[in-house]
Short mmCIF file of C-alpha atoms and ligand atoms in Angstrom, two decimals:
data_model
loop_
_atom_site.label_atom_id
_atom_site.label_comp_id
_atom_site.label_asym_id
_atom_site.label_seq_id
_atom_site.Cartn_x
_atom_site.Cartn_y
_atom_site.Cartn_z
CA MET Z 1 101.51 130.11 81.14
CA ILE Z 2 101.64 128.79 84.49
CA GLN Z 3 104.72 126.81 85.32
CA LYS Z 4 106.07 124.25 87.79
CA PRO Z 5 107.47 125.54 90.92
CA LYS Z 6 111.13 125.80 91.20
CA GLY Z 7 113.08 122.57 92.08
CA THR Z 8 110.02 120.27 91.03
CA TYR Z 9 109.58 118.28 87.65
CA ASP Z 10 106.89 116.36 85.59
CA VAL Z 11 106.98 112.71 85.23
CA THR Z 12 105.47 112.16 81.73
CA GLY Z 13 106.04 110.18 78.65
CA LYS Z 14 109.13 107.63 78.75
CA LEU Z 15 110.20 108.85 82.32
CA GLY Z 16 106.69 107.69 83.33
CA LEU Z 17 107.48 104.17 82.01
CA GLU Z 18 110.89 104.06 83.43
CA VAL Z 19 109.48 105.15 86.97
CA ARG Z 20 106.76 102.83 86.82
CA TYR Z 21 109.50 100.03 85.93
CA LEU Z 22 111.50 100.99 88.83
CA GLU Z 23 108.63 101.06 91.50
CA LYS Z 24 107.44 97.65 90.06
CA LEU Z 25 110.91 96.06 90.38
CA PHE Z 26 111.48 97.48 93.74
CA ALA Z 27 108.20 96.13 94.86
CA SER Z 28 108.85 92.74 93.58
CA ILE Z 29 112.23 92.81 95.47
CA MET Z 30 110.33 93.39 98.73
CA GLU Z 31 108.04 90.57 97.99
CA LYS Z 32 111.03 88.23 98.09
CA TYR Z 33 112.45 89.79 101.31
CA ASN Z 34 108.70 89.65 102.71
CA TYR Z 35 108.56 93.28 103.82
CA LYS Z 36 105.33 95.30 103.98
CA TYR Z 37 104.34 98.18 102.26
CA ILE Z 38 103.63 101.14 104.34
CA ARG Z 39 102.29 104.79 103.34
CA THR Z 40 102.15 107.65 105.60
CA PRO Z 41 101.04 111.19 105.28
CA VAL Z 42 103.04 113.58 103.18
CA PHE Z 43 102.54 116.18 106.02
CA GLU Z 44 103.01 115.82 109.65
CA ALA Z 45 103.02 117.64 112.97
CA SER Z 46 106.22 120.00 112.66
CA THR Z 47 107.61 118.92 115.82
CA LEU Z 48 108.01 115.35 114.58
CA PHE Z 49 110.93 116.36 112.23
CA HIS Z 50 112.12 118.86 114.67
CA ARG Z 51 112.40 116.31 117.30
CA GLY Z 52 113.03 113.15 115.28
CA VAL Z 53 115.32 114.12 112.42
CA GLY Z 54 117.17 116.48 114.78
CA GLU Z 55 117.19 120.14 115.33
CA THR Z 56 120.75 120.48 114.52
CA SER Z 57 120.58 118.78 110.90
CA ASP Z 58 120.51 121.14 108.10
CA ILE Z 59 117.61 119.23 106.64
CA VAL Z 60 115.46 120.42 109.57
CA LYS Z 61 116.94 123.51 110.41
CA LYS Z 62 116.99 125.21 107.08
CA GLU Z 63 115.34 123.25 104.53
CA THR Z 64 111.73 122.17 105.66
CA TYR Z 65 108.78 123.45 104.09
CA ASP Z 66 106.66 124.59 107.41
CA PHE Z 67 103.18 126.07 107.31
CA LYS Z 68 100.24 126.55 109.30
CA ASP Z 69 97.08 125.29 108.36
CA LYS Z 70 93.72 126.98 108.70
CA GLY Z 71 93.24 125.58 112.19
CA ASN Z 72 96.46 127.01 113.29
CA ARG Z 73 98.25 123.84 113.50
CA ASP Z 74 102.12 123.77 112.66
CA LEU Z 75 102.65 121.46 110.00
CA THR Z 76 105.58 120.15 107.85
CA LEU Z 77 105.95 118.42 104.56
CA ARG Z 78 108.27 115.35 105.10
CA PRO Z 79 111.82 115.90 104.22
CA GLU Z 80 112.45 112.09 104.62
CA GLY Z 81 110.58 109.15 105.28
CA THR Z 82 111.88 107.61 108.49
CA ALA Z 83 110.24 110.02 111.17
CA GLY Z 84 106.83 109.36 109.61
CA VAL Z 85 107.07 105.49 109.49
CA VAL Z 86 108.35 105.74 113.28
CA ARG Z 87 105.48 107.97 114.22
CA SER Z 88 103.15 105.40 112.60
CA PHE Z 89 104.89 102.34 114.27
CA ILE Z 90 104.31 103.99 117.72
CA GLU Z 91 100.79 105.20 117.22
CA ASN Z 92 99.45 101.83 115.54
CA LYS Z 93 101.31 99.93 118.27
CA MET Z 94 103.08 97.77 115.72
CA TYR Z 95 105.55 97.03 118.53
CA ALA Z 96 102.65 94.92 120.16
CA ASP Z 97 102.65 92.69 117.09
CA SER Z 98 103.73 89.08 117.83
CA ASN Z 99 105.19 88.97 114.45
CA GLN Z 100 108.54 90.63 114.76
CA PRO Z 101 110.49 92.27 113.56
CA ILE Z 102 108.22 94.61 111.65
CA LYS Z 103 109.64 94.97 108.11
CA THR Z 104 108.36 97.81 106.07
CA TRP Z 105 109.07 99.47 102.88
CA TYR Z 106 107.69 102.74 101.40
CA MET Z 107 108.02 105.35 98.53
CA GLY Z 108 106.70 108.57 97.86
CA SER Z 109 107.71 112.18 97.64
CA MET Z 110 109.99 114.13 100.10
CA TYR Z 111 110.31 118.03 100.18
CA ARG Z 112 113.44 119.99 100.96
CA TYR Z 113 114.06 123.78 100.45
CA GLU Z 114 117.48 123.22 98.71
CA ARG Z 115 119.23 124.95 95.82
CA PRO Z 116 118.03 122.97 92.90
CA GLN Z 117 120.86 121.54 90.77
CA ALA Z 118 121.71 118.14 88.88
CA GLY Z 119 120.33 115.54 91.22
CA ARG Z 120 119.16 117.78 93.63
CA TYR Z 121 115.35 118.70 93.67
CA ARG Z 122 113.02 120.54 96.17
CA GLU Z 123 110.43 117.69 95.58
CA PHE Z 124 111.99 114.27 95.08
CA TYR Z 125 111.10 110.85 95.19
CA GLN Z 126 112.47 108.25 97.82
CA ILE Z 127 112.05 104.66 98.13
CA GLY Z 128 112.88 103.32 101.51
CA VAL Z 129 112.98 100.48 104.03
CA GLU Z 130 112.58 100.43 107.87
CA VAL Z 131 112.69 97.46 110.14
CA PHE Z 132 111.84 97.58 113.83
CA GLY Z 133 112.70 95.33 116.46
CA ASP Z 134 115.46 93.82 118.61
CA THR Z 135 117.43 92.73 115.75
CA ASP Z 136 121.25 92.24 115.56
CA ALA Z 137 123.80 92.93 112.78
CA TYR Z 138 122.33 90.54 110.21
CA THR Z 139 119.57 93.06 109.70
CA ASP Z 140 121.77 95.88 109.10
CA ALA Z 141 123.54 93.59 106.47
CA GLU Z 142 120.06 92.68 105.08
CA VAL Z 143 118.94 96.17 104.65
CA ILE Z 144 122.16 97.09 102.85
CA SER Z 145 121.64 94.10 100.64
CA ILE Z 146 118.19 95.62 99.22
CA PRO Z 147 119.68 98.54 97.28
CA VAL Z 148 122.67 96.75 96.31
CA ASN Z 149 120.58 93.92 94.55
CA PHE Z 150 117.97 96.54 93.52
CA TYR Z 151 121.18 98.42 91.48
CA LYS Z 152 122.69 94.73 90.45
CA MET Z 153 119.20 93.96 89.11
CA LEU Z 154 119.11 97.09 87.16
CA GLY Z 155 122.65 96.25 85.64
CA LEU Z 156 124.19 99.36 87.24
CA LYS Z 157 127.92 99.02 87.17
CA ASN Z 158 129.96 101.82 88.86
CA VAL Z 159 128.44 101.64 92.46
CA LYS Z 160 130.08 101.29 95.60
CA VAL Z 161 128.94 100.69 99.16
CA MET Z 162 130.50 102.87 101.93
CA ILE Z 163 129.93 101.82 105.38
CA ASN Z 164 130.91 103.18 108.79
CA SER Z 165 129.92 103.00 112.42
CA LEU Z 166 128.99 105.89 114.80
CA GLY Z 167 128.86 103.29 117.60
CA ASP Z 168 126.16 103.05 120.37
CA GLN Z 169 125.36 105.91 122.58
CA GLU Z 170 128.25 105.45 124.81
CA SER Z 171 130.57 105.48 121.96
CA LYS Z 172 128.76 108.42 120.52
CA GLU Z 173 129.43 110.44 123.58
CA LYS Z 174 132.88 109.56 123.77
CA TYR Z 175 133.52 110.88 120.23
CA ARG Z 176 131.37 113.81 120.94
CA GLN Z 177 133.98 114.88 123.72
CA ALA Z 178 136.90 114.20 121.20
CA LEU Z 179 135.32 116.44 118.62
CA LEU Z 180 134.95 119.24 121.24
CA ASP Z 181 138.52 118.81 122.26
CA TYR Z 182 139.75 118.65 118.66
CA PHE Z 183 137.94 121.54 117.48
CA LYS Z 184 138.12 124.08 120.34
CA PRO Z 185 141.37 125.56 119.26
CA TYR Z 186 139.92 126.19 115.64
CA LEU Z 187 136.61 127.57 116.87
CA ASP Z 188 137.27 130.97 115.46
CA GLU Z 189 137.94 129.47 111.87
CA LEU Z 190 134.80 127.59 111.82
CA CYS Z 191 131.74 129.09 109.82
CA ASP Z 192 128.93 130.51 112.08
CA ASP Z 193 126.70 127.41 111.49
CA CYS Z 194 129.74 125.11 112.73
CA LYS Z 195 130.07 127.41 115.72
CA GLU Z 196 126.35 126.56 116.59
CA ARG Z 197 126.90 123.06 115.69
CA TYR Z 198 130.04 122.99 118.28
CA GLN Z 199 127.59 123.86 121.15
CA LYS Z 200 124.86 121.51 119.94
CA ASN Z 201 125.93 118.66 118.05
CA PRO Z 202 129.57 118.64 117.06
CA LEU Z 203 129.05 115.68 114.72
CA ARG Z 204 127.48 117.67 112.23
CA ILE Z 205 130.50 119.88 111.78
CA LEU Z 206 131.94 117.02 109.67
CA ASP Z 207 129.36 117.34 107.01
CA CYS Z 208 129.70 120.90 106.88
CA LYS Z 209 129.90 121.93 103.14
CA VAL Z 210 131.63 125.39 104.01
CA ASP Z 211 134.23 124.10 106.38
CA LYS Z 212 135.08 120.60 104.99
CA ASP Z 213 137.81 121.45 103.02
CA LYS Z 214 139.78 123.29 105.60
CA GLU Z 215 143.18 121.89 106.60
CA PHE Z 216 142.36 120.98 110.06
CA PHE Z 217 139.67 118.88 109.00
CA LYS Z 218 141.65 116.20 107.66
CA ASN Z 219 143.10 115.36 111.12
CA ALA Z 220 139.85 115.24 112.93
CA PRO Z 221 138.90 112.37 115.16
CA LYS Z 222 137.32 109.19 113.34
CA THR Z 223 134.38 107.62 114.93
CA ILE Z 224 135.68 104.31 114.32
CA ASP Z 225 138.53 104.90 116.78
CA TYR Z 226 135.96 105.79 119.57
CA LEU Z 227 133.82 102.52 119.21
CA ASN Z 228 133.54 100.36 122.47
CA GLU Z 229 133.93 96.56 122.42
CA PRO Z 230 130.16 95.95 121.70
CA SER Z 231 130.02 98.55 119.01
CA LYS Z 232 133.16 97.14 117.35
CA ASN Z 233 131.60 93.68 117.33
CA HIS Z 234 128.52 95.06 115.87
CA LEU Z 235 130.41 96.28 112.94
CA ASN Z 236 132.45 93.43 112.44
CA ASP Z 237 129.64 91.30 112.43
CA VAL Z 238 127.81 93.48 109.68
CA LEU Z 239 130.82 93.23 107.61
CA LYS Z 240 131.08 89.36 108.22
CA TYR Z 241 127.51 89.16 106.97
CA LEU Z 242 128.06 91.49 104.01
CA LYS Z 243 130.95 89.16 102.97
CA ALA Z 244 128.73 86.10 103.41
CA MET Z 245 126.10 87.87 100.91
CA ASP Z 246 129.02 88.51 98.52
CA ILE Z 247 128.53 92.13 98.77
CA GLU Z 248 131.54 94.43 98.32
CA TYR Z 249 132.18 97.31 100.51
CA VAL Z 250 134.59 100.04 101.85
CA VAL Z 251 134.67 101.00 105.32
CA ASN Z 252 134.86 104.76 104.96
CA PRO Z 253 135.39 106.80 108.23
CA ASN Z 254 134.16 109.81 106.78
CA ILE Z 255 130.49 108.78 106.33
CA VAL Z 256 128.61 110.41 109.20
CA ARG Z 257 125.08 111.06 107.32
CA GLY Z 258 123.10 114.28 107.85
CA LEU Z 259 120.40 113.21 110.14
CA ASP Z 260 120.96 113.13 113.94
CA TYR Z 261 119.25 109.88 114.63
CA TYR Z 262 121.90 107.39 113.56
CA THR Z 263 123.54 105.12 116.03
CA GLN Z 264 126.10 102.24 115.19
CA THR Z 265 126.20 101.31 111.34
CA VAL Z 266 125.64 104.19 108.74
CA PHE Z 267 126.27 103.53 105.04
CA GLU Z 268 125.64 105.26 101.64
CA VAL Z 269 125.81 103.65 98.12
CA GLU Z 270 127.43 105.89 95.81
CA ALA Z 271 127.71 106.04 91.91
CA PHE Z 272 130.76 106.90 90.15
CA MET Z 273 129.36 109.83 87.84
CA PRO Z 274 131.37 112.95 87.51
CA SER Z 275 128.34 115.26 86.16
CA LEU Z 276 126.62 114.37 89.42
CA GLY Z 277 129.47 116.07 91.47
CA ASN Z 278 128.71 115.85 95.19
CA GLN Z 279 125.36 114.57 94.30
CA ASN Z 280 126.59 111.20 93.55
CA VAL Z 281 125.11 109.35 96.70
CA LEU Z 282 122.43 107.32 95.34
CA CYS Z 283 121.25 105.87 98.69
CA GLY Z 284 121.73 106.38 102.26
CA GLY Z 285 120.83 104.64 105.72
CA GLY Z 286 121.73 103.01 109.13
CA ARG Z 287 120.91 102.07 112.21
CA TYR Z 288 118.76 104.33 114.73
CA ASP Z 289 118.40 102.57 118.07
CA ASN Z 290 117.19 105.49 120.10
CA LEU Z 291 114.78 107.05 117.65
CA VAL Z 292 111.74 105.13 118.53
CA LYS Z 293 112.36 105.89 122.29
CA ASN Z 294 113.11 109.67 121.60
CA LEU Z 295 109.80 109.93 119.86
CA GLY Z 296 107.89 108.46 122.71
CA GLY Z 297 107.52 104.85 121.88
CA PRO Z 298 109.08 101.77 123.91
CA ASP Z 299 112.65 101.12 123.46
CA THR Z 300 112.92 99.58 120.13
CA LYS Z 301 115.79 99.43 117.62
CA GLY Z 302 115.53 100.35 114.18
CA VAL Z 303 117.36 100.00 110.65
CA GLY Z 304 116.64 101.57 107.44
CA PHE Z 305 117.64 103.41 104.19
CA ALA Z 306 116.29 105.47 101.42
CA LEU Z 307 117.19 105.82 98.01
CA GLY Z 308 116.56 108.72 95.52
CA MET Z 309 114.83 108.04 92.05
CA GLU Z 310 116.12 111.25 90.41
CA ARG Z 311 119.92 110.44 90.87
CA LEU Z 312 119.22 106.75 90.03
CA LEU Z 313 117.51 107.70 86.60
CA GLU Z 314 120.57 109.97 86.12
CA VAL Z 315 122.87 106.76 86.31
CA ILE Z 316 120.46 104.96 84.25
CA HIS Z 317 120.44 107.19 81.52
CA ASN Z 318 124.23 107.94 81.93
CA GLU Z 319 124.64 103.97 81.51
CA ASN Z 320 122.39 103.70 78.69
CA ILE Z 321 120.31 101.32 80.31
CA GLU Z 322 117.16 100.44 78.58
CA LEU Z 323 114.10 100.05 81.00
CA ASP Z 324 111.02 100.83 79.07
CA LYS Z 325 110.26 97.65 77.65
CA GLU Z 326 106.90 99.16 76.13
CA GLU Z 327 105.23 96.40 74.41
CA VAL Z 328 101.71 96.12 73.16
CA ASP Z 329 100.49 92.37 72.73
CA ILE Z 330 97.46 92.81 70.46
CA TYR Z 331 96.17 95.83 68.53
CA VAL Z 332 92.62 95.53 67.65
CA VAL Z 333 91.69 97.21 64.29
CA PRO Z 334 88.09 97.95 63.52
CA MET Z 335 87.71 97.52 59.76
CA ASP Z 336 84.49 99.71 59.67
CA ILE Z 337 82.95 101.75 62.30
CA SER Z 338 79.87 99.73 62.44
CA CYS Z 339 82.09 96.99 64.06
CA LYS Z 340 83.04 99.21 67.07
CA ASP Z 341 80.79 97.56 69.58
CA LYS Z 342 82.41 94.05 68.71
CA VAL Z 343 85.78 95.75 68.87
CA ALA Z 344 84.93 96.97 72.35
CA SER Z 345 83.77 93.64 73.48
CA LEU Z 346 86.97 92.10 72.21
CA VAL Z 347 89.15 94.63 73.56
CA GLN Z 348 87.41 94.14 77.08
CA TYR Z 349 87.79 90.39 76.64
CA LEU Z 350 91.43 90.53 75.91
CA ARG Z 351 92.17 92.96 78.67
CA LEU Z 352 90.44 91.02 81.22
CA ASN Z 353 92.54 87.88 80.11
CA GLY Z 354 95.67 89.71 80.90
CA PHE Z 355 96.94 91.12 77.45
CA VAL Z 356 98.29 94.51 76.93
CA VAL Z 357 95.50 95.81 74.31
CA GLU Z 358 95.51 98.89 72.24
CA THR Z 359 92.95 99.79 69.54
CA ASP Z 360 91.63 102.92 67.31
CA TYR Z 361 90.27 105.67 69.46
CA ILE Z 362 89.94 108.27 66.66
CA ASN Z 363 88.56 106.34 63.72
CA ARG Z 364 91.45 106.13 61.64
CA ASN Z 365 91.51 104.33 58.32
CA LEU Z 366 93.19 101.21 57.60
CA LYS Z 367 96.19 103.04 56.43
CA GLY Z 368 96.24 105.15 59.56
CA ASN Z 369 95.84 102.41 61.71
CA PHE Z 370 98.93 100.69 60.25
CA LYS Z 371 100.87 103.96 60.97
CA GLN Z 372 99.82 103.90 64.55
CA ILE Z 373 100.85 100.32 64.74
CA ASP Z 374 104.29 101.20 63.55
CA ARG Z 375 104.58 103.88 66.40
CA LEU Z 376 103.81 101.27 69.03
CA ASN Z 377 105.80 98.04 69.64
CA VAL Z 378 102.90 95.82 68.56
CA LYS Z 379 103.36 91.97 68.74
CA TYR Z 380 100.00 91.02 67.03
CA ILE Z 381 97.35 92.84 65.11
CA ALA Z 382 93.30 91.59 65.37
CA PHE Z 383 91.27 92.66 62.47
CA VAL Z 384 87.44 92.96 63.19
CA GLY Z 385 85.23 93.56 60.33
CA GLU Z 386 81.66 92.56 59.00
CA GLU Z 387 83.16 89.32 57.47
CA GLU Z 388 85.00 88.18 60.57
CA ILE Z 389 81.68 89.07 62.58
CA SER Z 390 79.48 87.12 60.45
CA LYS Z 391 81.85 83.98 60.42
CA ASN Z 392 82.64 84.41 64.38
CA ILE Z 393 86.24 84.40 63.75
CA ILE Z 394 88.98 86.89 64.30
CA LYS Z 395 91.84 87.55 62.03
CA ILE Z 396 95.42 87.72 63.53
CA LYS Z 397 98.67 88.79 62.11
CA ASN Z 398 101.97 88.34 63.78
CA ASN Z 399 103.35 91.97 63.25
CA HIS Z 400 107.11 90.72 63.20
CA THR Z 401 106.82 87.55 60.94
CA LYS Z 402 103.70 88.72 59.08
CA GLU Z 403 102.06 85.42 59.43
CA GLU Z 404 98.20 85.17 59.48
CA TYR Z 405 95.75 83.16 61.22
CA GLN Z 406 92.12 82.70 61.34
CA ILE Z 407 90.96 81.90 64.68
CA LYS Z 408 87.45 81.14 66.00
CA PHE Z 409 86.34 83.71 68.83
CA GLU Z 410 85.95 80.91 71.49
CA LYS Z 411 89.74 79.70 70.83
CA LEU Z 412 91.21 83.03 70.70
CA ILE Z 413 92.59 82.95 74.41
CA ASP Z 414 94.02 79.53 73.98
CA PHE Z 415 95.71 80.54 70.82
CA LEU Z 416 97.18 83.40 72.14
CA ASP Z 417 98.37 81.44 75.55
CA ASP Z 418 100.01 78.88 72.97
CA LEU Z 419 101.92 81.78 71.40
CA GLU Z 420 102.95 83.03 74.67
CA VAL Z 421 101.89 86.47 73.66
CA ASP Z 422 101.75 88.26 77.25
CA ASP Z 423 105.43 87.39 78.20
CA HIS Z 424 106.43 90.80 78.66
CA GLU Z 425 106.33 90.99 82.51
CA GLU Z 426 108.37 87.88 83.24
CA ASN Z 427 111.92 90.11 83.69
CA ILE Z 428 110.33 91.73 86.65
P1 LIG O 1 118.97 111.24 102.85
O1 LIG O 1 117.38 111.27 103.35
O2 LIG O 1 119.56 112.83 102.78
O3 LIG O 1 119.70 110.17 103.58
O4 LIG O 1 118.93 110.95 101.12
C1 LIG O 1 118.64 109.68 100.84
C2 LIG O 1 118.92 109.72 99.25
O5 LIG O 1 117.73 110.61 98.75
C3 LIG O 1 120.24 110.52 98.59
O6 LIG O 1 120.96 109.43 98.49
C4 LIG O 1 119.46 110.85 97.19
O7 LIG O 1 119.42 109.93 96.43
C5 LIG O 1 118.22 111.25 97.78
N1 LIG O 1 117.90 112.76 97.75
C6 LIG O 1 118.16 113.41 99.15
N2 LIG O 1 117.89 114.64 98.79
C7 LIG O 1 117.62 114.88 97.69
C8 LIG O 1 117.15 116.04 96.72
N3 LIG O 1 117.10 116.97 97.15
N4 LIG O 1 116.83 115.57 95.60
C9 LIG O 1 117.04 114.41 94.94
N5 LIG O 1 117.21 113.57 95.64
C10 LIG O 1 117.50 113.54 96.84
#
């Protein structure tokens, strides 16, 4: 038997319903924010990630799926969504659009060659947002509010927003020097990767999984102490807007994020769920004011985040949150095989009028149909037999109260509308 590749999973059955529910809920939130959907390729030129996400991040250095296609091009399966969206922003000249800022959202699979464990896959699904333009701290707060609102609407209880600032380029450079000075005496004690990080990007030392528990890490300089005035003001403004939005947060100087492109605000939303271990970060993001320029575009600021589906689903299951409200409005029962054309026409008519309709596909007898109705969450049953056809009526039964009605075919939709049968999407 051929099995799925390591670190991947299938979405089937109940999981399929849950995933679709989450995607629809997120899409409906994005409509309210007036963000526009964007879809970019799953693979891109390798240099995009190696230049954009940063040569010194583990994600790019060790975890990308790189390959050559038959035309000898160097391609990479995207390990994250931002670089592709930025590439698209530049290539499609979205910066020239008079309607600024450009507010986008996306969802799709990402690929990282990591050690699979709870909440960590090699193919995983992210939903994310990127905003481009000359935006101020309000946008950082708005972007943070999106996953917060999403989790709130889902009823998640134990989630916490962690926020930090890396500062602007000037502050980042001052901080970089402070890290170099601090870690110099400990160079021999750092792991081989960190020795390299020390040379290329000392900030990355701080999220080293090997060294992070070493005693001398505890007193390492904190980004927040190296912010210049404009950066401090930016952070304070973000916090002010979060307060105004009634969003709770913790300023956590240890948040540096795993990708190289961030400036100023960085944030994560964490779940308190011991079984997820270190994989309890549900969502991460921040501001990247230099990335568009670094990738060859005009000097344009950006803010964004990405959240993972798998960890979210783990929390949803752990908190026993029921998402899948699978409901069938009407199950149409053919009383005899000779009536199937009338059934086909009725099913088509009802679906075109917006109802969720099920019917008999495998020529069950009446008892078999009732058994199937018991398996599904059916609101109304419609019976179509010779007698009904000859009288041009449909027999309808409320599957919960067992009340029965005989309705003229032409009156059927009005009748069902009056009963508010198709109210199942109202929560979304
Ligand atoms: P990142 O792109 O690393 O900032 O991650 C953003 C979010 O994507 C994380 O908070 C996780 O929810 C999710 N995520 C990242 N890597 C993985 C992975 N290997 N498997 C599952 N989810 C992931």
